[in-house]
Short mmCIF file of N, CA and C in Angstrom, two decimals:
data_model
loop_
_atom_site.label_atom_id
_atom_site.label_comp_id
_atom_site.label_asym_id
_atom_site.label_seq_id
_atom_site.Cartn_x
_atom_site.Cartn_y
_atom_site.Cartn_z
N MET A 797 40.76 54.03 -9.61
CA MET A 797 40.62 54.02 -8.17
C MET A 797 40.66 52.60 -7.68
N GLY A 798 41.03 52.43 -6.45
CA GLY A 798 41.15 51.11 -5.86
C GLY A 798 39.82 50.63 -5.30
N ASP A 799 39.88 49.50 -4.76
CA ASP A 799 38.71 48.89 -4.14
C ASP A 799 38.37 49.66 -2.87
N PRO A 800 37.12 50.20 -2.74
CA PRO A 800 36.78 50.99 -1.56
C PRO A 800 36.83 50.19 -0.28
N ARG A 801 36.74 48.87 -0.38
CA ARG A 801 36.79 48.06 0.84
C ARG A 801 38.20 48.02 1.42
N HIS A 802 39.22 48.26 0.58
CA HIS A 802 40.61 48.18 1.04
C HIS A 802 41.25 49.54 1.28
N SER A 803 40.53 50.61 1.02
CA SER A 803 41.12 51.93 1.27
C SER A 803 40.93 52.30 2.74
N TYR A 804 41.85 53.11 3.24
CA TYR A 804 41.82 53.49 4.66
C TYR A 804 41.41 54.94 4.75
N ASP A 805 40.39 55.22 5.52
CA ASP A 805 39.95 56.59 5.74
C ASP A 805 39.99 56.85 7.24
N ALA A 806 40.91 57.73 7.66
CA ALA A 806 41.12 57.99 9.09
C ALA A 806 39.91 58.66 9.73
N SER A 807 39.09 59.34 8.92
CA SER A 807 37.96 60.06 9.52
C SER A 807 36.90 59.11 10.06
N TYR A 808 36.95 57.81 9.64
CA TYR A 808 35.96 56.85 10.13
C TYR A 808 36.54 55.87 11.14
N ASP A 809 37.80 56.02 11.50
CA ASP A 809 38.43 55.09 12.44
C ASP A 809 38.04 55.48 13.87
N PRO A 810 37.23 54.66 14.56
CA PRO A 810 36.77 55.03 15.90
C PRO A 810 37.87 54.96 16.96
N SER A 811 38.99 54.31 16.67
CA SER A 811 40.05 54.20 17.69
C SER A 811 40.92 55.46 17.75
N LEU A 812 40.78 56.36 16.78
CA LEU A 812 41.60 57.58 16.75
C LEU A 812 40.88 58.72 17.47
N THR A 813 41.67 59.57 18.11
CA THR A 813 41.11 60.78 18.74
C THR A 813 40.82 61.80 17.64
N PRO A 814 40.03 62.82 17.92
CA PRO A 814 39.74 63.84 16.90
C PRO A 814 41.01 64.50 16.37
N SER A 815 41.99 64.73 17.23
CA SER A 815 43.25 65.35 16.78
C SER A 815 44.00 64.42 15.85
N GLU A 816 44.01 63.13 16.17
CA GLU A 816 44.69 62.15 15.32
C GLU A 816 43.98 62.03 13.98
N ARG A 817 42.64 62.07 13.98
CA ARG A 817 41.89 62.01 12.72
C ARG A 817 42.22 63.21 11.85
N GLN A 818 42.28 64.39 12.49
CA GLN A 818 42.59 65.59 11.72
C GLN A 818 44.01 65.52 11.17
N ALA A 819 44.95 65.02 11.95
CA ALA A 819 46.33 64.90 11.50
C ALA A 819 46.44 63.93 10.34
N GLU A 820 45.70 62.84 10.38
CA GLU A 820 45.73 61.85 9.30
C GLU A 820 45.13 62.42 8.02
N ALA A 821 44.11 63.26 8.15
CA ALA A 821 43.40 63.77 6.98
C ALA A 821 44.05 65.01 6.39
N THR A 822 44.94 65.67 7.12
CA THR A 822 45.54 66.92 6.67
C THR A 822 46.85 66.64 5.95
N SER A 823 47.04 67.34 4.82
CA SER A 823 48.27 67.14 4.05
C SER A 823 49.42 67.94 4.67
N LEU A 824 50.63 67.59 4.27
CA LEU A 824 51.81 68.29 4.77
C LEU A 824 51.80 69.75 4.34
N GLY A 825 51.36 70.01 3.12
CA GLY A 825 51.27 71.39 2.64
C GLY A 825 50.32 72.22 3.48
N ASP A 826 49.16 71.61 3.83
CA ASP A 826 48.20 72.32 4.69
C ASP A 826 48.80 72.60 6.06
N LEU A 827 49.52 71.62 6.60
CA LEU A 827 50.15 71.80 7.91
C LEU A 827 51.19 72.91 7.87
N LEU A 828 52.01 72.94 6.81
CA LEU A 828 53.02 73.99 6.69
C LEU A 828 52.37 75.36 6.53
N ALA A 829 51.29 75.43 5.76
CA ALA A 829 50.58 76.70 5.60
C ALA A 829 50.02 77.17 6.94
N GLU A 830 49.47 76.23 7.71
CA GLU A 830 48.92 76.57 9.01
C GLU A 830 50.01 77.06 9.96
N VAL A 831 51.16 76.37 9.95
CA VAL A 831 52.28 76.79 10.79
C VAL A 831 52.74 78.19 10.39
N SER A 832 52.82 78.43 9.09
CA SER A 832 53.25 79.74 8.59
C SER A 832 52.28 80.83 9.05
N ARG A 833 50.98 80.57 8.94
CA ARG A 833 49.97 81.54 9.40
C ARG A 833 50.10 81.78 10.90
N ASP A 834 50.28 80.70 11.65
CA ASP A 834 50.39 80.83 13.10
C ASP A 834 51.63 81.64 13.50
N VAL A 835 52.75 81.38 12.83
CA VAL A 835 53.98 82.12 13.13
C VAL A 835 53.79 83.59 12.78
N SER A 836 53.16 83.85 11.64
CA SER A 836 52.91 85.23 11.23
C SER A 836 52.02 85.95 12.23
N THR A 837 50.96 85.27 12.66
CA THR A 837 50.06 85.85 13.66
C THR A 837 50.79 86.10 14.97
N LEU A 838 51.59 85.14 15.39
CA LEU A 838 52.35 85.29 16.63
C LEU A 838 53.29 86.48 16.55
N MET A 839 53.98 86.63 15.42
CA MET A 839 54.92 87.75 15.27
C MET A 839 54.17 89.08 15.32
N ARG A 840 53.02 89.17 14.64
CA ARG A 840 52.24 90.41 14.68
C ARG A 840 51.79 90.72 16.10
N GLN A 841 51.35 89.71 16.81
CA GLN A 841 50.90 89.92 18.19
C GLN A 841 52.06 90.36 19.08
N GLU A 842 53.23 89.77 18.89
CA GLU A 842 54.40 90.16 19.69
C GLU A 842 54.80 91.60 19.41
N VAL A 843 54.73 92.01 18.14
CA VAL A 843 55.07 93.39 17.78
C VAL A 843 54.07 94.35 18.42
N GLU A 844 52.79 94.01 18.37
CA GLU A 844 51.77 94.86 18.99
C GLU A 844 51.98 94.96 20.50
N LEU A 845 52.31 93.84 21.13
CA LEU A 845 52.58 93.84 22.57
C LEU A 845 53.77 94.74 22.89
N ALA A 846 54.82 94.62 22.08
CA ALA A 846 56.01 95.45 22.30
C ALA A 846 55.67 96.93 22.15
N LYS A 847 54.85 97.26 21.13
CA LYS A 847 54.45 98.66 20.94
C LYS A 847 53.68 99.18 22.14
N ALA A 848 52.75 98.36 22.64
CA ALA A 848 51.95 98.78 23.79
C ALA A 848 52.84 98.98 25.02
N GLU A 849 53.78 98.07 25.23
CA GLU A 849 54.69 98.21 26.38
C GLU A 849 55.56 99.44 26.24
N ILE A 850 56.03 99.71 25.04
CA ILE A 850 56.88 100.89 24.81
C ILE A 850 56.08 102.17 25.05
N ARG A 851 54.82 102.20 24.57
CA ARG A 851 53.99 103.38 24.81
C ARG A 851 53.81 103.63 26.30
N GLU A 852 53.52 102.57 27.05
CA GLU A 852 53.33 102.72 28.50
C GLU A 852 54.62 103.17 29.17
N SER A 853 55.74 102.59 28.76
CA SER A 853 57.03 102.99 29.34
C SER A 853 57.34 104.44 29.00
N ALA A 854 57.03 104.86 27.78
CA ALA A 854 57.30 106.24 27.38
C ALA A 854 56.45 107.22 28.19
N LYS A 855 55.19 106.86 28.45
CA LYS A 855 54.34 107.73 29.27
C LYS A 855 54.92 107.88 30.67
N ARG A 856 55.33 106.76 31.25
CA ARG A 856 55.90 106.82 32.60
C ARG A 856 57.21 107.61 32.61
N ALA A 857 58.03 107.41 31.58
CA ALA A 857 59.29 108.14 31.49
C ALA A 857 59.03 109.63 31.35
N GLY A 858 58.01 109.99 30.57
CA GLY A 858 57.67 111.40 30.41
C GLY A 858 57.22 112.04 31.71
N ARG A 859 56.38 111.32 32.45
CA ARG A 859 55.95 111.84 33.75
C ARG A 859 57.14 111.96 34.70
N GLY A 860 58.00 110.96 34.71
CA GLY A 860 59.18 111.00 35.58
C GLY A 860 60.11 112.14 35.21
N ALA A 861 60.30 112.36 33.89
CA ALA A 861 61.16 113.46 33.46
C ALA A 861 60.57 114.80 33.86
N GLY A 862 59.26 114.93 33.76
CA GLY A 862 58.61 116.18 34.19
C GLY A 862 58.81 116.44 35.67
N LEU A 863 58.66 115.39 36.46
CA LEU A 863 58.87 115.53 37.91
C LEU A 863 60.32 115.87 38.23
N LEU A 864 61.25 115.24 37.51
CA LEU A 864 62.66 115.57 37.73
C LEU A 864 62.96 117.01 37.33
N GLY A 865 62.34 117.48 36.25
CA GLY A 865 62.51 118.88 35.85
C GLY A 865 62.00 119.83 36.93
N GLY A 866 60.83 119.51 37.48
CA GLY A 866 60.29 120.32 38.57
C GLY A 866 61.20 120.31 39.79
N ALA A 867 61.76 119.14 40.09
CA ALA A 867 62.69 119.04 41.22
C ALA A 867 63.94 119.87 40.95
N GLY A 868 64.39 119.90 39.70
CA GLY A 868 65.55 120.71 39.36
C GLY A 868 65.30 122.19 39.55
N VAL A 869 64.12 122.65 39.14
CA VAL A 869 63.77 124.07 39.33
C VAL A 869 63.70 124.40 40.82
N ALA A 870 63.06 123.52 41.60
CA ALA A 870 62.96 123.76 43.04
C ALA A 870 64.35 123.75 43.68
N GLY A 871 65.21 122.85 43.24
CA GLY A 871 66.57 122.81 43.77
C GLY A 871 67.35 124.06 43.42
N LEU A 872 67.16 124.56 42.20
CA LEU A 872 67.83 125.79 41.79
C LEU A 872 67.38 126.97 42.65
N LEU A 873 66.09 127.06 42.89
CA LEU A 873 65.60 128.14 43.75
C LEU A 873 66.16 128.02 45.16
N ALA A 874 66.25 126.80 45.66
CA ALA A 874 66.83 126.60 47.00
C ALA A 874 68.28 127.05 47.02
N LEU A 875 69.05 126.72 45.98
CA LEU A 875 70.45 127.15 45.92
C LEU A 875 70.57 128.67 45.85
N VAL A 876 69.68 129.31 45.10
CA VAL A 876 69.72 130.77 45.01
C VAL A 876 69.49 131.39 46.39
N PHE A 877 68.47 130.90 47.08
CA PHE A 877 68.18 131.48 48.41
C PHE A 877 69.27 131.14 49.42
N LEU A 878 69.83 129.95 49.34
CA LEU A 878 70.95 129.61 50.24
C LEU A 878 72.17 130.47 49.93
N SER A 879 72.39 130.75 48.65
CA SER A 879 73.52 131.62 48.28
C SER A 879 73.31 133.03 48.81
N VAL A 880 72.09 133.53 48.71
CA VAL A 880 71.79 134.87 49.24
C VAL A 880 71.98 134.88 50.76
N ALA A 881 71.54 133.81 51.42
CA ALA A 881 71.70 133.73 52.88
C ALA A 881 73.18 133.68 53.25
N LEU A 882 73.99 132.93 52.49
CA LEU A 882 75.43 132.87 52.75
C LEU A 882 76.06 134.24 52.53
N TRP A 883 75.69 134.88 51.45
CA TRP A 883 76.20 136.22 51.16
C TRP A 883 75.84 137.18 52.29
N TRP A 884 74.60 137.11 52.74
CA TRP A 884 74.14 138.00 53.81
C TRP A 884 74.87 137.69 55.12
N GLY A 885 75.03 136.40 55.42
CA GLY A 885 75.72 136.01 56.65
C GLY A 885 77.18 136.43 56.65
N LEU A 886 77.87 136.21 55.52
CA LEU A 886 79.27 136.64 55.43
C LEU A 886 79.39 138.16 55.42
N GLY A 887 78.33 138.83 54.96
CA GLY A 887 78.35 140.30 54.94
C GLY A 887 78.50 140.90 56.32
N TYR A 888 78.03 140.23 57.36
CA TYR A 888 78.20 140.73 58.73
C TYR A 888 79.66 140.66 59.16
N VAL A 889 80.39 139.68 58.61
CA VAL A 889 81.78 139.47 59.04
C VAL A 889 82.73 140.36 58.26
N MET A 890 82.56 140.47 56.93
CA MET A 890 83.56 141.16 56.11
C MET A 890 82.99 142.19 55.15
N GLY A 891 81.77 142.47 55.18
CA GLY A 891 81.17 143.44 54.26
C GLY A 891 80.49 142.73 53.10
N ASN A 892 79.47 143.37 52.56
CA ASN A 892 78.67 142.74 51.51
C ASN A 892 79.44 142.51 50.21
N ALA A 893 80.32 143.43 49.83
CA ALA A 893 81.03 143.30 48.56
C ALA A 893 81.92 142.06 48.57
N TRP A 894 82.74 141.92 49.62
CA TRP A 894 83.64 140.76 49.68
C TRP A 894 82.86 139.45 49.86
N SER A 895 81.79 139.47 50.59
CA SER A 895 81.02 138.24 50.76
C SER A 895 80.38 137.81 49.44
N ALA A 896 79.96 138.79 48.60
CA ALA A 896 79.41 138.46 47.28
C ALA A 896 80.48 137.84 46.40
N VAL A 897 81.71 138.37 46.47
CA VAL A 897 82.82 137.80 45.68
C VAL A 897 83.10 136.37 46.13
N ILE A 898 83.13 136.13 47.43
CA ILE A 898 83.40 134.78 47.94
C ILE A 898 82.33 133.79 47.48
N VAL A 899 81.07 134.17 47.55
CA VAL A 899 79.99 133.28 47.11
C VAL A 899 80.10 133.03 45.60
N ALA A 900 80.42 134.06 44.81
CA ALA A 900 80.56 133.90 43.36
C ALA A 900 81.73 132.97 43.03
N VAL A 901 82.87 133.13 43.72
CA VAL A 901 84.02 132.26 43.48
C VAL A 901 83.69 130.82 43.87
N LEU A 902 82.98 130.65 44.97
CA LEU A 902 82.57 129.31 45.40
C LEU A 902 81.75 128.63 44.29
N TRP A 903 80.77 129.35 43.75
CA TRP A 903 79.96 128.76 42.67
C TRP A 903 80.76 128.58 41.39
N GLY A 904 81.73 129.43 41.15
CA GLY A 904 82.61 129.25 39.98
C GLY A 904 83.42 127.96 40.08
N VAL A 905 83.93 127.67 41.29
CA VAL A 905 84.68 126.42 41.51
C VAL A 905 83.78 125.21 41.31
N VAL A 906 82.56 125.27 41.83
CA VAL A 906 81.60 124.17 41.65
C VAL A 906 81.33 123.96 40.15
N ALA A 907 81.12 125.06 39.42
CA ALA A 907 80.85 124.97 37.98
C ALA A 907 82.04 124.37 37.24
N LEU A 908 83.26 124.77 37.61
CA LEU A 908 84.46 124.24 36.95
C LEU A 908 84.61 122.74 37.19
N VAL A 909 84.42 122.31 38.43
CA VAL A 909 84.53 120.88 38.75
C VAL A 909 83.49 120.08 37.96
N LEU A 910 82.25 120.55 37.93
CA LEU A 910 81.20 119.85 37.19
C LEU A 910 81.49 119.81 35.69
N ALA A 911 81.98 120.93 35.13
CA ALA A 911 82.29 120.98 33.70
C ALA A 911 83.42 120.03 33.34
N LEU A 912 84.47 120.00 34.13
CA LEU A 912 85.60 119.10 33.83
C LEU A 912 85.20 117.64 33.97
N THR A 913 84.40 117.33 34.99
CA THR A 913 83.93 115.96 35.17
C THR A 913 83.03 115.54 34.01
N GLY A 914 82.13 116.42 33.60
CA GLY A 914 81.25 116.11 32.46
C GLY A 914 82.02 115.94 31.17
N LYS A 915 83.02 116.79 30.94
CA LYS A 915 83.85 116.69 29.73
C LYS A 915 84.59 115.36 29.70
N LYS A 916 85.13 114.96 30.84
CA LYS A 916 85.86 113.69 30.92
C LYS A 916 84.94 112.52 30.60
N GLN A 917 83.73 112.54 31.15
CA GLN A 917 82.81 111.44 30.89
C GLN A 917 82.36 111.40 29.44
N ILE A 918 82.19 112.56 28.81
CA ILE A 918 81.80 112.59 27.40
C ILE A 918 82.92 112.05 26.53
N GLU A 919 84.16 112.36 26.87
CA GLU A 919 85.29 111.86 26.09
C GLU A 919 85.44 110.35 26.19
N GLU A 920 84.92 109.76 27.27
CA GLU A 920 85.03 108.31 27.47
C GLU A 920 83.95 107.53 26.73
N ILE A 921 83.00 108.22 26.10
CA ILE A 921 81.93 107.53 25.38
C ILE A 921 82.53 106.86 24.16
N SER A 922 82.24 105.58 24.02
CA SER A 922 82.81 104.83 22.90
C SER A 922 81.79 104.55 21.81
N GLY A 923 80.61 105.08 21.91
CA GLY A 923 79.58 104.84 20.90
C GLY A 923 78.95 103.47 21.10
N VAL A 924 78.72 102.80 20.00
CA VAL A 924 78.09 101.47 20.03
C VAL A 924 78.99 100.49 19.28
N PRO A 925 80.15 100.16 19.83
CA PRO A 925 81.11 99.34 19.10
C PRO A 925 80.59 97.95 18.75
N GLN A 926 79.85 97.33 19.63
CA GLN A 926 79.36 95.98 19.36
C GLN A 926 78.35 96.00 18.21
N THR A 927 77.48 97.00 18.19
CA THR A 927 76.50 97.12 17.12
C THR A 927 77.20 97.38 15.79
N VAL A 928 78.19 98.26 15.79
CA VAL A 928 78.93 98.56 14.57
C VAL A 928 79.59 97.29 14.04
N GLU A 929 80.19 96.52 14.92
CA GLU A 929 80.85 95.28 14.51
C GLU A 929 79.84 94.29 13.94
N THR A 930 78.69 94.16 14.57
CA THR A 930 77.66 93.24 14.09
C THR A 930 77.13 93.68 12.73
N VAL A 931 76.92 94.98 12.55
CA VAL A 931 76.42 95.48 11.27
C VAL A 931 77.44 95.23 10.16
N LYS A 932 78.72 95.32 10.48
CA LYS A 932 79.75 95.04 9.49
C LYS A 932 79.74 93.58 9.06
N GLU A 933 79.31 92.68 9.95
CA GLU A 933 79.30 91.25 9.64
C GLU A 933 78.10 90.84 8.80
N ILE A 934 77.05 91.64 8.76
CA ILE A 934 75.83 91.25 8.05
C ILE A 934 76.07 91.01 6.56
N PRO A 935 76.74 91.91 5.82
CA PRO A 935 76.94 91.64 4.39
C PRO A 935 77.70 90.33 4.13
N GLU A 936 78.69 90.03 4.94
CA GLU A 936 79.43 88.77 4.78
C GLU A 936 78.51 87.58 4.98
N THR A 937 77.63 87.67 5.95
CA THR A 937 76.72 86.57 6.25
C THR A 937 75.73 86.36 5.12
N LEU A 938 75.31 87.43 4.47
CA LEU A 938 74.31 87.32 3.42
C LEU A 938 74.88 86.86 2.08
N LYS A 939 76.20 86.94 1.90
CA LYS A 939 76.80 86.47 0.66
C LYS A 939 76.64 84.97 0.53
N ARG A 940 76.45 84.51 -0.69
CA ARG A 940 76.28 83.07 -0.91
C ARG A 940 77.60 82.37 -0.67
N ASN A 941 77.50 81.24 -0.09
CA ASN A 941 78.67 80.40 0.12
C ASN A 941 78.96 79.68 -1.19
N GLU A 942 80.15 79.84 -1.72
CA GLU A 942 80.50 79.25 -3.01
C GLU A 942 80.42 77.72 -2.99
N GLU A 943 80.65 77.10 -1.84
CA GLU A 943 80.63 75.64 -1.76
C GLU A 943 79.21 75.09 -1.85
N ASN A 944 78.19 75.89 -1.53
CA ASN A 944 76.82 75.40 -1.49
C ASN A 944 76.06 75.68 -2.78
N ARG A 945 76.73 76.00 -3.86
CA ARG A 945 76.04 76.27 -5.13
C ARG A 945 75.56 75.03 -5.78
#
């Protein structure tokens, strides 16, 4: 060991702040371990936050979907009663049988238009091309570069 009068101990230097004293006394390995622990803790906390946010969003989405379902049922009932009223109103002009046929054909045309529009939109779905491309690139990225051996 060296002469204690010539050794430097940062913990006794009054000109240093407590943070500077701690930095002087801490080894690089300790600092790296602390950074690693902090990053790990941060990542766990971020994952927990994301889970909590997703749970809250899912609850709200569930409530919204339920309300939309209720609105759909109410809308369907309204359409049924409006269709009956149209059938009844046309029945005064041309008889109940023909008015029922006209209302049925009207709804058939609406159904056909909706079905063709929906089919066209489904055919235009391209999947997830960017994700597929990125996933294909992962194995290439993970292969070792021959020049860096």
